[in-house]
Short mmCIF file of C-alpha atoms in Angstrom, two decimals:
data_model
loop_
_atom_site.label_atom_id
_atom_site.label_comp_id
_atom_site.label_asym_id
_atom_site.label_seq_id
_atom_site.Cartn_x
_atom_site.Cartn_y
_atom_site.Cartn_z
CA PRO Z 43 -43.10 -13.61 -48.76
CA ILE Z 44 -45.34 -12.94 -45.76
CA ALA Z 45 -43.51 -12.71 -42.40
CA THR Z 46 -45.64 -13.52 -39.34
CA PRO Z 47 -44.45 -13.81 -35.73
CA ARG Z 48 -44.78 -17.15 -34.04
CA SER Z 49 -46.26 -15.46 -30.94
CA ALA Z 50 -49.09 -12.95 -31.05
CA SER Z 51 -47.51 -10.93 -28.24
CA ALA Z 52 -45.62 -7.86 -29.44
CA GLY Z 53 -44.27 -6.87 -26.01
CA PRO Z 54 -40.95 -7.82 -24.33
CA ARG Z 55 -40.43 -11.54 -23.92
CA PRO Z 56 -39.38 -13.13 -20.60
CA LEU Z 57 -35.60 -13.51 -20.17
CA ASN Z 58 -35.75 -17.31 -20.23
CA SER Z 59 -38.18 -17.68 -23.19
CA PRO Z 60 -37.05 -19.10 -26.58
CA PRO Z 61 -35.50 -16.63 -29.02
CA PRO Z 62 -37.87 -14.75 -31.34
CA SER Z 63 -38.85 -16.52 -34.55
CA GLY Z 64 -41.09 -15.95 -37.52
CA LYS Z 65 -42.83 -18.08 -40.18
CA LEU Z 66 -42.38 -17.17 -43.85
CA LEU Z 67 -45.13 -18.18 -46.31
CA MET Z 68 -44.52 -18.28 -50.07
CA ARG Z 69 -47.20 -18.54 -52.79
CA SER Z 70 -47.69 -21.78 -54.73
CA PRO Z 71 -47.15 -22.12 -58.52
CA SER Z 72 -50.90 -22.40 -59.06
CA GLU Z 73 -51.43 -19.11 -57.21
CA LEU Z 74 -48.86 -17.60 -59.51
CA GLY Z 75 -50.69 -18.96 -62.60
CA MET Z 76 -47.89 -21.38 -63.49
CA GLY Z 77 -49.94 -24.55 -63.46
CA ASP Z 78 -47.91 -27.63 -62.51
CA ALA Z 79 -44.47 -26.06 -62.91
CA VAL Z 80 -41.49 -27.53 -61.04
CA VAL Z 81 -40.14 -24.76 -58.80
CA ASN Z 82 -37.11 -24.11 -56.59
CA TYR Z 83 -37.35 -21.25 -54.08
CA THR Z 84 -34.41 -19.16 -52.83
CA LEU Z 85 -35.08 -17.28 -49.58
CA GLU Z 86 -32.77 -14.40 -48.54
CA MET Z 87 -32.70 -12.50 -45.22
CA GLU Z 88 -31.18 -9.08 -44.42
CA GLN Z 89 -30.61 -8.16 -40.77
CA ARG Z 90 -30.17 -4.60 -39.51
CA SER Z 91 -29.50 -3.76 -35.86
CA SER Z 92 -27.45 -1.27 -33.86
CA ASN Z 93 -24.27 -3.32 -34.17
CA ARG Z 94 -24.87 -5.66 -37.12
CA HIS Z 95 -25.77 -5.58 -40.84
CA GLU Z 96 -25.81 -8.91 -42.61
CA THR Z 97 -27.41 -10.49 -45.69
CA LYS Z 98 -27.53 -14.25 -46.21
CA VAL Z 99 -29.48 -17.00 -47.99
CA LEU Z 100 -31.66 -18.90 -45.54
CA TYR Z 101 -33.26 -21.57 -47.69
CA GLU Z 102 -33.25 -23.20 -51.11
CA GLY Z 103 -35.90 -25.81 -51.91
CA ASP Z 104 -39.44 -26.48 -53.08
CA LYS Z 105 -41.26 -25.89 -49.79
CA MET Z 106 -43.48 -22.86 -49.55
CA GLN Z 107 -42.83 -21.93 -45.92
CA TYR Z 108 -39.75 -21.64 -43.71
CA LEU Z 109 -39.39 -21.17 -39.95
CA VAL Z 110 -36.65 -18.67 -38.98
CA CYS Z 111 -35.20 -19.10 -35.46
CA GLY Z 112 -32.58 -17.32 -33.38
CA LEU Z 113 -33.49 -13.77 -34.33
CA ALA Z 114 -31.86 -11.04 -32.24
CA PRO Z 115 -34.13 -8.88 -30.04
CA GLY Z 116 -34.78 -5.35 -31.20
CA ALA Z 117 -33.50 -5.96 -34.73
CA SER Z 118 -35.05 -5.22 -38.13
CA TYR Z 119 -35.23 -8.02 -40.70
CA SER Z 120 -36.30 -8.04 -44.34
CA PHE Z 121 -36.98 -11.18 -46.43
CA ARG Z 122 -37.30 -11.68 -50.16
CA VAL Z 123 -37.71 -14.70 -52.41
CA LYS Z 124 -37.18 -15.66 -56.00
CA LEU Z 125 -37.94 -18.85 -57.80
CA GLN Z 126 -36.59 -20.96 -60.59
CA ALA Z 127 -39.27 -22.75 -62.59
CA ARG Z 128 -39.41 -25.51 -65.23
CA VAL Z 129 -42.77 -26.18 -66.86
CA THR Z 130 -43.88 -29.81 -67.46
CA PRO Z 131 -44.04 -31.80 -69.63
CA LEU Z 132 -40.32 -31.53 -70.23
CA PRO Z 133 -39.21 -29.72 -73.35
CA THR Z 134 -38.09 -31.79 -76.34
CA ALA Z 135 -34.41 -32.45 -76.87
CA ARG Z 136 -34.43 -29.94 -79.71
CA THR Z 137 -35.91 -27.33 -77.35
CA LEU Z 138 -33.39 -28.12 -74.59
CA ALA Z 139 -30.56 -27.79 -77.03
CA SER Z 140 -31.70 -24.29 -77.81
CA LEU Z 141 -31.69 -23.32 -74.10
CA ASP Z 142 -28.58 -22.41 -72.09
CA ASP Z 143 -30.42 -23.25 -68.85
CA PRO Z 144 -33.60 -25.28 -68.68
CA TRP Z 145 -34.56 -23.33 -65.50
CA CYS Z 146 -36.13 -19.89 -65.72
CA SER Z 147 -35.39 -17.55 -62.80
CA SER Z 148 -37.69 -14.79 -61.62
CA LYS Z 149 -36.68 -11.44 -60.22
CA TRP Z 150 -36.50 -10.95 -56.43
CA SER Z 151 -39.86 -10.40 -54.84
CA PRO Z 152 -40.65 -7.26 -52.83
CA SER Z 153 -39.25 -7.51 -49.28
CA ALA Z 154 -41.31 -8.50 -46.26
CA MET Z 155 -40.31 -6.55 -43.12
CA PHE Z 156 -40.25 -7.91 -39.58
CA VAL Z 157 -39.00 -6.22 -36.36
CA THR Z 158 -38.31 -8.27 -33.24
CA PRO Z 159 -39.19 -6.62 -29.90
CA ALA Z 160 -36.32 -5.28 -27.71
CA THR Z 161 -35.57 -6.99 -24.40
CA ALA Z 162 -33.46 -6.43 -21.28
CA PRO Z 163 -29.67 -6.60 -21.82
CA ALA Z 164 -27.89 -9.90 -22.10
CA LYS Z 165 -25.61 -11.36 -19.43
CA CYS Z 166 -22.33 -9.48 -18.95
CA TYR Z 167 -19.01 -11.28 -19.35
CA GLY Z 168 -15.29 -10.70 -18.97
CA MET Z 169 -15.04 -9.10 -15.49
CA VAL Z 170 -11.46 -8.92 -14.20
CA VAL Z 171 -10.11 -7.54 -10.90
CA SER Z 172 -6.69 -5.97 -10.28
CA THR Z 173 -5.05 -4.48 -7.19
CA LYS Z 174 -4.86 -0.70 -7.24
CA GLY Z 175 -3.47 -0.23 -3.72
CA PRO Z 176 -3.97 -1.50 -0.17
CA GLY Z 177 -7.67 -2.17 0.16
CA ASP Z 178 -8.33 -0.75 -3.33
CA VAL Z 179 -9.19 -2.71 -6.48
CA THR Z 180 -10.06 -1.83 -10.05
CA LEU Z 181 -12.82 -3.71 -11.91
CA ALA Z 182 -13.26 -3.92 -15.69
CA TRP Z 183 -15.66 -5.89 -17.89
CA ASP Z 184 -16.72 -6.35 -21.52
CA ALA Z 185 -19.61 -4.39 -23.01
CA CYS Z 186 -22.94 -6.19 -22.61
CA VAL Z 187 -25.22 -6.89 -25.61
CA ASN Z 188 -28.06 -4.37 -25.39
CA ASN Z 189 -30.72 -6.63 -27.08
CA GLY Z 190 -32.16 -3.86 -29.18
CA SER Z 191 -32.38 -1.08 -26.59
CA PRO Z 192 -29.43 1.24 -25.75
CA LEU Z 193 -27.73 0.53 -22.44
CA GLU Z 194 -28.46 3.05 -19.70
CA ALA Z 195 -26.08 1.93 -16.94
CA TYR Z 196 -24.05 -0.87 -15.40
CA THR Z 197 -24.46 -1.95 -11.79
CA VAL Z 198 -21.66 -3.60 -9.79
CA GLN Z 199 -22.19 -5.39 -6.50
CA ALA Z 200 -19.63 -6.76 -4.03
CA ALA Z 201 -19.81 -9.08 -1.03
CA GLU Z 202 -17.43 -10.77 1.37
CA CYS Z 203 -16.99 -14.49 0.78
CA SER Z 204 -18.83 -16.48 3.44
CA GLY Z 205 -16.55 -18.33 5.88
CA SER Z 206 -12.78 -18.25 6.32
CA ALA Z 207 -12.42 -21.48 4.36
CA ALA Z 208 -13.86 -19.80 1.29
CA ALA Z 209 -11.42 -16.96 1.63
CA ALA Z 210 -8.50 -19.33 1.96
CA SER Z 211 -9.40 -21.58 -0.95
CA ALA Z 212 -11.00 -19.08 -3.32
CA PRO Z 213 -9.22 -18.64 -6.65
CA VAL Z 214 -7.73 -15.25 -7.34
CA ALA Z 215 -9.09 -13.31 -10.27
CA ALA Z 216 -6.76 -12.55 -13.16
CA ALA Z 217 -5.03 -9.19 -13.24
CA THR Z 218 -6.52 -6.53 -15.46
CA PRO Z 219 -4.95 -6.79 -18.95
CA ALA Z 220 -3.41 -3.79 -20.66
CA SER Z 221 -6.25 -3.92 -23.19
CA ALA Z 222 -8.99 -3.59 -20.58
CA PRO Z 223 -12.11 -1.88 -21.99
CA ALA Z 224 -11.99 1.89 -21.86
CA PRO Z 225 -14.85 3.76 -20.17
CA ALA Z 226 -17.77 4.59 -22.41
CA PRO Z 227 -18.00 8.21 -23.60
CA GLY Z 228 -19.17 10.35 -20.78
CA GLY Z 229 -18.86 7.38 -18.45
CA ALA Z 230 -16.59 8.77 -15.77
CA ASN Z 231 -16.56 6.68 -12.63
CA LYS Z 232 -18.83 9.13 -10.90
CA GLY Z 233 -20.90 6.35 -9.38
CA ALA Z 234 -17.99 4.69 -7.54
CA VAL Z 235 -18.23 4.58 -3.75
CA PRO Z 236 -15.99 3.07 -1.09
CA TRP Z 237 -16.86 -0.35 0.30
CA SER Z 238 -17.56 1.19 3.71
CA GLY Z 239 -19.95 3.70 2.12
CA ALA Z 240 -21.90 1.45 -0.23
CA VAL Z 241 -25.08 2.84 -1.73
CA PRO Z 242 -27.64 3.10 1.13
CA GLY Z 243 -30.60 0.77 0.83
CA VAL Z 244 -29.05 -1.37 -1.90
CA VAL Z 245 -28.05 -4.35 0.22
CA VAL Z 246 -29.21 -7.96 -0.05
CA GLY Z 247 -29.34 -9.68 3.34
CA GLY Z 248 -27.56 -12.88 4.26
CA GLU Z 249 -24.17 -14.06 5.45
CA ASP Z 250 -22.52 -12.82 2.28
CA ALA Z 251 -24.74 -9.76 1.71
CA TRP Z 252 -24.25 -7.95 -1.59
CA LYS Z 253 -23.59 -4.21 -1.59
CA GLU Z 254 -23.92 -1.94 -4.59
CA VAL Z 255 -20.53 -0.31 -5.11
CA TYR Z 256 -20.97 1.24 -8.57
CA SER Z 257 -23.68 2.43 -10.94
CA GLY Z 258 -22.76 4.25 -14.14
CA GLU Z 259 -22.05 4.09 -17.85
CA ALA Z 260 -18.34 3.20 -17.70
CA GLN Z 261 -17.00 -0.33 -18.10
CA THR Z 262 -14.52 0.20 -15.27
CA SER Z 263 -14.96 0.92 -11.58
CA ALA Z 264 -12.70 1.48 -8.56
CA VAL Z 265 -13.65 0.09 -5.14
CA SER Z 266 -11.81 1.34 -2.05
CA GLY Z 267 -11.85 0.67 1.67
CA LEU Z 268 -11.58 -3.13 1.45
CA ASN Z 269 -9.91 -5.03 4.27
CA VAL Z 270 -6.48 -6.46 3.48
CA GLY Z 271 -6.33 -10.26 3.31
CA VAL Z 272 -10.12 -10.74 2.95
CA CYS Z 273 -11.90 -12.65 0.17
CA TYR Z 274 -14.45 -10.64 -1.83
CA LYS Z 275 -16.70 -11.51 -4.80
CA PHE Z 276 -17.98 -9.15 -7.48
CA ARG Z 277 -20.71 -9.27 -10.16
CA VAL Z 278 -22.06 -6.90 -12.80
CA CYS Z 279 -25.28 -6.49 -14.79
CA ALA Z 280 -26.60 -3.99 -17.34
CA ARG Z 281 -29.84 -2.01 -17.59
CA ASN Z 282 -31.78 -0.54 -20.53
CA ALA Z 283 -35.30 0.81 -21.11
CA MET Z 284 -36.71 -2.72 -21.21
CA GLY Z 285 -35.37 -3.73 -17.80
CA THR Z 286 -32.33 -5.12 -15.99
CA GLY Z 287 -30.39 -8.05 -17.36
CA VAL Z 288 -29.22 -11.11 -15.47
CA TRP Z 289 -26.09 -10.93 -13.28
CA GLY Z 290 -22.80 -11.97 -14.80
CA ASP Z 291 -20.68 -14.73 -13.30
CA GLU Z 292 -19.22 -13.97 -9.86
CA VAL Z 293 -15.50 -13.15 -9.76
CA VAL Z 294 -13.62 -13.95 -6.52
CA PHE Z 295 -10.62 -11.91 -5.38
CA THR Z 296 -8.57 -11.88 -2.16
CA THR Z 297 -7.00 -8.53 -1.27
CA ARG Z 298 -3.33 -8.62 -0.36
CA ALA Z 299 -1.13 -6.56 1.91
CA VAL Z 300 1.10 -3.99 0.22
CA ALA Z 301 4.60 -3.02 1.37
CA PRO Z 302 4.90 0.34 3.17
CA GLU Z 303 5.67 3.58 1.40
CA ALA Z 304 9.12 5.13 1.70
CA PRO Z 305 9.57 7.48 4.70
CA PRO Z 306 8.57 10.99 3.63
CA SER Z 307 11.93 12.56 4.49
CA PRO Z 308 15.57 11.58 5.15
CA PRO Z 309 16.54 10.45 8.67
CA GLN Z 310 17.06 13.29 11.12
CA LEU Z 311 20.56 13.55 12.66
CA LEU Z 312 20.64 14.03 16.44
CA ASN Z 313 23.44 14.18 19.03
CA CYS Z 314 26.10 14.48 16.34
CA LEU Z 315 29.51 13.55 17.75
CA ALA Z 316 32.86 12.63 16.30
CA THR Z 317 32.33 8.91 16.86
CA SER Z 318 28.53 8.49 16.93
CA VAL Z 319 25.25 9.93 15.77
CA ASP Z 320 21.60 9.30 16.57
CA LEU Z 321 19.07 8.85 13.76
CA SER Z 322 15.34 9.47 13.97
CA TRP Z 323 12.69 9.32 11.21
CA GLU Z 324 9.01 9.84 10.49
CA VAL Z 325 6.51 6.99 10.29
CA PRO Z 326 5.76 6.18 6.64
CA GLN Z 327 2.35 5.17 5.31
CA ASP Z 328 1.90 1.49 6.22
CA ASN Z 329 -0.61 0.74 3.40
CA ALA Z 330 -3.19 -0.84 5.71
CA SER Z 331 -0.77 -3.41 7.14
CA GLY Z 332 1.03 -2.57 10.38
CA ILE Z 333 4.78 -1.89 10.23
CA SER Z 334 6.75 -4.73 11.80
CA SER Z 335 10.30 -3.33 11.69
CA TYR Z 336 12.68 -0.77 10.22
CA THR Z 337 16.06 -1.19 8.56
CA VAL Z 338 18.70 1.53 8.68
CA GLN Z 339 21.45 1.37 6.07
CA MET Z 340 24.77 3.14 6.49
CA GLN Z 341 27.16 3.73 3.62
CA VAL Z 342 30.79 4.63 4.34
CA VAL Z 343 32.30 6.91 1.73
CA ALA Z 344 36.01 7.75 1.50
CA SER Z 345 36.53 11.51 1.88
CA SER Z 346 39.10 13.75 0.27
CA GLU Z 347 39.69 15.15 3.75
CA LEU Z 348 41.62 11.97 4.57
CA GLY Z 349 44.62 13.21 2.58
CA GLY Z 350 47.52 10.89 3.26
CA LEU Z 351 45.79 9.01 6.07
CA ASN Z 352 45.16 5.32 5.64
CA PRO Z 353 41.50 4.43 5.24
CA SER Z 354 39.94 2.56 8.12
CA PRO Z 355 40.07 -1.27 8.13
CA LEU Z 356 36.32 -1.26 7.58
CA VAL Z 357 36.76 0.48 4.22
CA GLN Z 358 39.82 -1.52 3.19
CA SER Z 359 38.16 -4.89 3.74
CA SER Z 360 34.84 -4.03 2.12
CA PRO Z 361 33.75 -4.37 -1.52
CA VAL Z 362 33.34 -1.39 -3.82
CA LEU Z 363 29.73 -0.21 -3.52
CA ALA Z 364 27.80 2.71 -4.91
CA PRO Z 365 26.70 5.47 -2.54
CA MET Z 366 23.04 5.10 -1.71
CA GLY Z 367 22.10 8.24 -3.59
CA LEU Z 368 23.65 7.07 -6.87
CA PRO Z 369 22.97 4.14 -9.20
CA PRO Z 370 25.90 1.69 -9.54
CA THR Z 371 26.71 2.97 -13.01
CA GLN Z 372 27.37 6.45 -11.64
CA SER Z 373 29.36 5.50 -8.58
CA GLY Z 374 32.79 5.71 -10.17
CA ALA Z 375 35.64 4.29 -8.12
CA ILE Z 376 34.37 5.36 -4.70
CA ASP Z 377 35.34 2.91 -1.96
CA GLY Z 378 32.79 2.21 0.73
CA SER Z 379 31.02 -0.36 2.81
CA THR Z 380 27.43 -0.91 3.79
CA ARG Z 381 26.07 -1.86 7.19
CA LEU Z 382 22.46 -2.63 8.07
CA PHE Z 383 20.80 -2.06 11.45
CA ALA Z 384 17.46 -3.65 12.41
CA VAL Z 385 15.17 -1.47 14.54
CA ASP Z 386 11.91 -2.42 16.28
CA ALA Z 387 8.73 -0.94 14.86
CA GLY Z 388 7.96 1.15 17.94
CA THR Z 389 11.42 2.69 18.33
CA ARG Z 390 12.20 4.90 15.30
CA LEU Z 391 15.57 5.75 16.86
CA CYS Z 392 18.97 4.28 16.08
CA THR Z 393 22.39 5.16 17.49
CA VAL Z 394 25.31 4.44 15.15
CA GLY Z 395 28.76 4.37 16.76
CA ASP Z 396 32.36 3.68 15.81
CA LEU Z 397 32.37 6.54 13.32
CA ILE Z 398 35.70 7.92 12.14
CA VAL Z 399 36.56 11.58 11.70
CA GLY Z 400 37.42 12.32 8.08
CA LEU Z 401 34.97 9.85 6.51
CA ARG Z 402 31.60 10.71 5.03
CA TYR Z 403 28.54 8.63 5.91
CA LEU Z 404 25.19 8.25 4.17
CA PHE Z 405 22.13 6.98 6.02
CA ARG Z 406 18.71 5.91 4.81
CA VAL Z 407 15.81 3.94 6.30
CA ARG Z 408 12.93 1.79 5.12
CA ALA Z 409 9.97 0.06 6.80
CA ALA Z 410 8.64 -3.47 6.42
CA ASN Z 411 5.29 -5.16 7.03
CA GLU Z 412 3.83 -8.58 6.25
CA ALA Z 413 4.02 -7.84 2.51
CA GLY Z 414 7.75 -7.12 2.62
CA ALA Z 415 10.11 -4.16 2.71
CA GLY Z 416 9.05 -0.77 1.37
CA GLY Z 417 11.05 1.86 -0.45
CA TRP Z 418 14.13 3.58 0.90
CA SER Z 419 13.98 7.12 2.18
CA ALA Z 420 16.17 9.86 0.76
CA ASP Z 421 19.77 9.93 2.04
CA ALA Z 422 20.97 11.82 5.09
CA GLU Z 423 24.67 12.74 4.97
CA TYR Z 424 26.97 13.11 7.97
CA SER Z 425 30.69 13.95 8.14
CA PRO Z 426 31.95 13.61 11.75
CA LYS Z 427 34.29 16.32 12.98
CA PRO Z 428 36.14 16.76 16.31
CA GLY Z 429 34.34 18.78 18.96
CA VAL Z 430 34.39 19.64 22.63
CA PRO Z 431 34.10 16.72 25.06
CA VAL Z 432 30.73 15.32 26.09
CA LEU Z 433 29.85 14.25 29.65
CA ARG Z 434 27.43 11.36 29.78
CA SER Z 435 26.30 11.81 33.40
CA PRO Z 436 26.78 14.11 36.43
CA PRO Z 437 29.34 13.23 39.14
CA GLU Z 438 28.43 11.05 42.14
CA LEU Z 439 29.06 12.15 45.77
CA SER Z 440 29.77 10.09 48.87
CA SER Z 441 31.13 10.75 52.38
CA ALA Z 442 33.16 8.38 54.54
CA GLU Z 443 33.92 10.66 57.50
CA VAL Z 444 33.12 14.02 59.00
CA GLY Z 445 34.01 16.99 56.79
CA HIS Z 446 34.83 14.79 53.81
CA VAL Z 447 33.31 14.22 50.38
CA CYS Z 448 34.45 12.00 47.51
CA VAL Z 449 33.50 13.14 43.99
CA GLU Z 450 33.52 10.43 41.29
CA TRP Z 451 32.68 10.59 37.56
CA GLU Z 452 32.77 8.59 34.35
CA ALA Z 453 35.32 9.45 31.70
CA ALA Z 454 33.99 11.99 29.23
CA ASP Z 455 33.60 11.24 25.53
CA SER Z 456 36.61 12.88 23.88
CA ASN Z 457 34.58 13.62 20.71
CA GLY Z 458 37.54 13.19 18.38
CA MET Z 459 40.20 14.99 20.43
CA GLU Z 460 42.14 13.76 23.46
CA ILE Z 461 40.83 14.82 26.87
CA GLU Z 462 43.17 17.32 28.51
CA GLY Z 463 41.60 17.51 31.97
CA TYR Z 464 38.52 18.25 34.09
CA HIS Z 465 37.22 21.25 36.01
CA LEU Z 466 35.27 20.67 39.24
CA GLU Z 467 33.40 23.58 40.80
CA MET Z 468 32.16 23.58 44.39
CA ALA Z 469 29.67 26.06 45.84
CA GLU Z 470 27.88 26.80 49.09
CA PRO Z 471 24.28 27.67 48.31
CA ASP Z 472 22.90 30.89 49.73
CA MET Z 473 19.30 30.13 50.55
CA GLN Z 474 18.51 33.84 50.34
CA LYS Z 475 19.56 33.89 46.70
CA GLN Z 476 17.23 32.03 44.40
CA ASP Z 477 16.41 32.30 40.74
CA ALA Z 478 12.99 33.11 39.34
CA ARG Z 479 11.91 29.48 39.75
CA GLY Z 480 12.92 29.37 43.42
CA ALA Z 481 15.90 27.08 42.77
CA GLU Z 482 19.25 27.55 44.50
CA LYS Z 483 21.73 29.65 42.54
CA PHE Z 484 25.21 28.27 41.89
CA GLU Z 485 28.01 30.56 43.02
CA ALA Z 486 31.38 28.77 43.00
CA VAL Z 487 33.64 29.09 46.02
CA ALA Z 488 36.33 26.68 44.74
CA LEU Z 489 37.56 25.44 41.33
CA HIS Z 490 39.60 22.27 41.14
CA THR Z 491 41.60 21.52 37.99
CA ILE Z 492 42.08 17.78 37.61
CA GLU Z 493 44.36 15.82 35.31
CA LYS Z 494 42.89 13.86 32.43
CA SER Z 495 43.48 10.38 33.87
CA ALA Z 496 41.72 11.05 37.21
CA LYS Z 497 38.21 9.72 37.80
CA PHE Z 498 37.66 10.92 41.41
CA LEU Z 499 38.68 13.63 43.88
CA HIS Z 500 38.69 13.63 47.71
CA ILE Z 501 37.86 16.95 49.41
CA LYS Z 502 38.37 17.28 53.17
CA ASN Z 503 37.98 19.78 55.99
CA LEU Z 504 34.54 20.86 54.94
CA ALA Z 505 32.39 22.66 57.47
CA ASN Z 506 29.74 20.67 59.29
CA ASP Z 507 26.01 21.27 58.96
CA LYS Z 508 26.36 22.69 55.49
CA ARG Z 509 25.20 21.73 51.99
CA TYR Z 510 27.74 21.75 49.18
CA LEU Z 511 27.02 21.84 45.44
CA PHE Z 512 29.26 20.39 42.72
CA ARG Z 513 29.39 20.42 38.92
CA LEU Z 514 31.94 19.07 36.44
CA ARG Z 515 33.13 19.69 32.89
CA ALA Z 516 35.87 18.23 30.64
CA THR Z 517 38.28 19.99 28.29
CA ASN Z 518 40.25 19.18 25.14
CA ALA Z 519 42.18 21.20 22.56
CA ILE Z 520 38.95 22.52 21.04
CA GLY Z 521 37.37 23.71 24.26
CA ALA Z 522 35.33 22.77 27.31
CA SER Z 523 32.21 20.70 27.49
CA GLU Z 524 28.93 21.89 28.92
CA TRP Z 525 28.74 21.84 32.73
CA SER Z 526 27.16 18.72 34.14
CA ASP Z 527 24.00 18.85 36.19
CA VAL Z 528 24.52 20.17 39.73
CA VAL Z 529 24.67 17.58 42.53
CA SER Z 530 24.63 18.25 46.29
CA ILE Z 531 25.61 16.66 49.58
CA ASP Z 532 24.94 17.62 53.23
CA ILE Z 533 27.93 17.47 55.60
CA LEU Z 534 26.60 16.61 59.09
CA ARG Z 535 28.21 16.97 62.50
CA LEU Z 536 29.29 13.73 64.18
CA ASP Z 537 27.00 12.83 67.09
CA THR Z 538 29.30 11.12 69.56
CA ASP Z 539 26.39 10.22 71.82
CA ALA Z 540 24.56 8.33 69.10
CA THR Z 541 24.12 4.63 69.79
CA ILE Z 542 22.41 1.83 67.89
CA ASP Z 543 20.00 -0.46 69.69
CA PHE Z 544 21.14 -3.67 68.14
CA ALA Z 545 18.24 -5.50 69.73
CA GLU Z 546 15.97 -3.71 67.27
CA ILE Z 547 17.78 -4.92 64.13
CA GLU Z 548 15.43 -6.74 61.78
CA MET Z 549 16.07 -8.73 58.65
CA GLY Z 550 14.66 -6.96 55.62
CA GLU Z 551 14.02 -7.85 52.00
CA VAL Z 552 16.41 -9.85 49.92
CA ILE Z 553 18.09 -7.38 47.55
CA GLY Z 554 19.89 -9.80 45.29
CA GLU Z 555 21.90 -12.96 45.27
CA GLY Z 556 23.91 -13.11 48.50
CA GLY Z 557 22.49 -9.85 49.86
CA PHE Z 558 19.70 -8.56 52.07
CA SER Z 559 18.68 -5.35 53.80
CA VAL Z 560 18.92 -4.59 57.53
CA VAL Z 561 16.43 -2.36 59.34
CA TYR Z 562 17.49 -0.66 62.59
CA LYS Z 563 16.81 2.38 64.71
#
């Protein structure tokens, strides 16, 4: 057979032109010297390309030409023909009886070769998008048909969907399957760039401008720096020596918020007392969505230090739970209860009270954002023990008459042991004696020991025109608390000649319901 191309052009065909084809011509019986023989041709084609090798029969009949369509670009084809012939007039019955087959078949003819020109790659299919992290996605797609010329690279572009309505109604792309295509050999994702740093100069203008986010040999790509909750669309095409193929179908994907990470360390224990403790913690990674709140969890664990003591009502009335640091299957028969405390996002501080000496407590914390709660931190353990008392504030001073002062204070925190009493020190500051900072030094001139139930003390017969300093501490069986801050009062001489000009009294500002201030000389 003689294979001739339908078109005289041997160069690359346009992308939208018909597929390559060729016309096969076969010689007539008369050209073969067979006279008026009845013939039947069998035409066979063999295709060889980079990814295909196939042999098949194309035609059987008496025509002497055949048009082959749908040939692949850049492929090598070979054609051969054989014929079956029966010479007329028909043989006699005696002759037919002596023949097994009235048809005589020839051998296959020599092959006619034909090579279709290579073209740009075909359209790419099968792109899928999956979430890798907050603002990060992973793209994967099927290998594109190279159309007779080896692929050089894939190009991926991304753009934001135009309009909020598109983002709200856009379908979400399917998650990447476990059998996603592996990167081509040597195709590391070296061309991947973050969304915010797309390839300079490779941007198509418009409301939903496309940015090139990847160029390389691999069939996967990672895109980072996307905004959470925004609709994006992606497309891919392939390139070979003959040119760039058409873009694949656009895939739409809306990024989602991701729950925060677990705090990097256990809660820090502050102000540890027998009945309370303060907890503080580090800010965890919010995964591109602001933290809205924290949750502190406390686990009460029965301690062997209890001995014969009865567990607290909290433990008795609570279900059996595993300590936070252990899975339920490893918790054994430990009794405990769990309490949760909600904390505002900007606080990161929680005070837990009503603790009981002899119990062991476990604390952990987690953060939450619009995507939900994140992971728990590691546990912080605290076992309250009795300690010296704790004063919450310094004493207050007042004077009702000349040479008199009244010292009042709030009851100290016993810190696990009963308060035994208070010590009140009074001093007269020597202005000539100052510390390195210029502050008055405290040198006690009187020490008052006060019983545990008292909350105030009257001191009389103080000298006029003097300043007195006071400080307080509490004691229990373990020891004494730290001294309170020093407070002072000035004792003034009574001016018997002082008078008030009541005519100058003025009404002042209202200072609350049923009260107002009075201004006078």
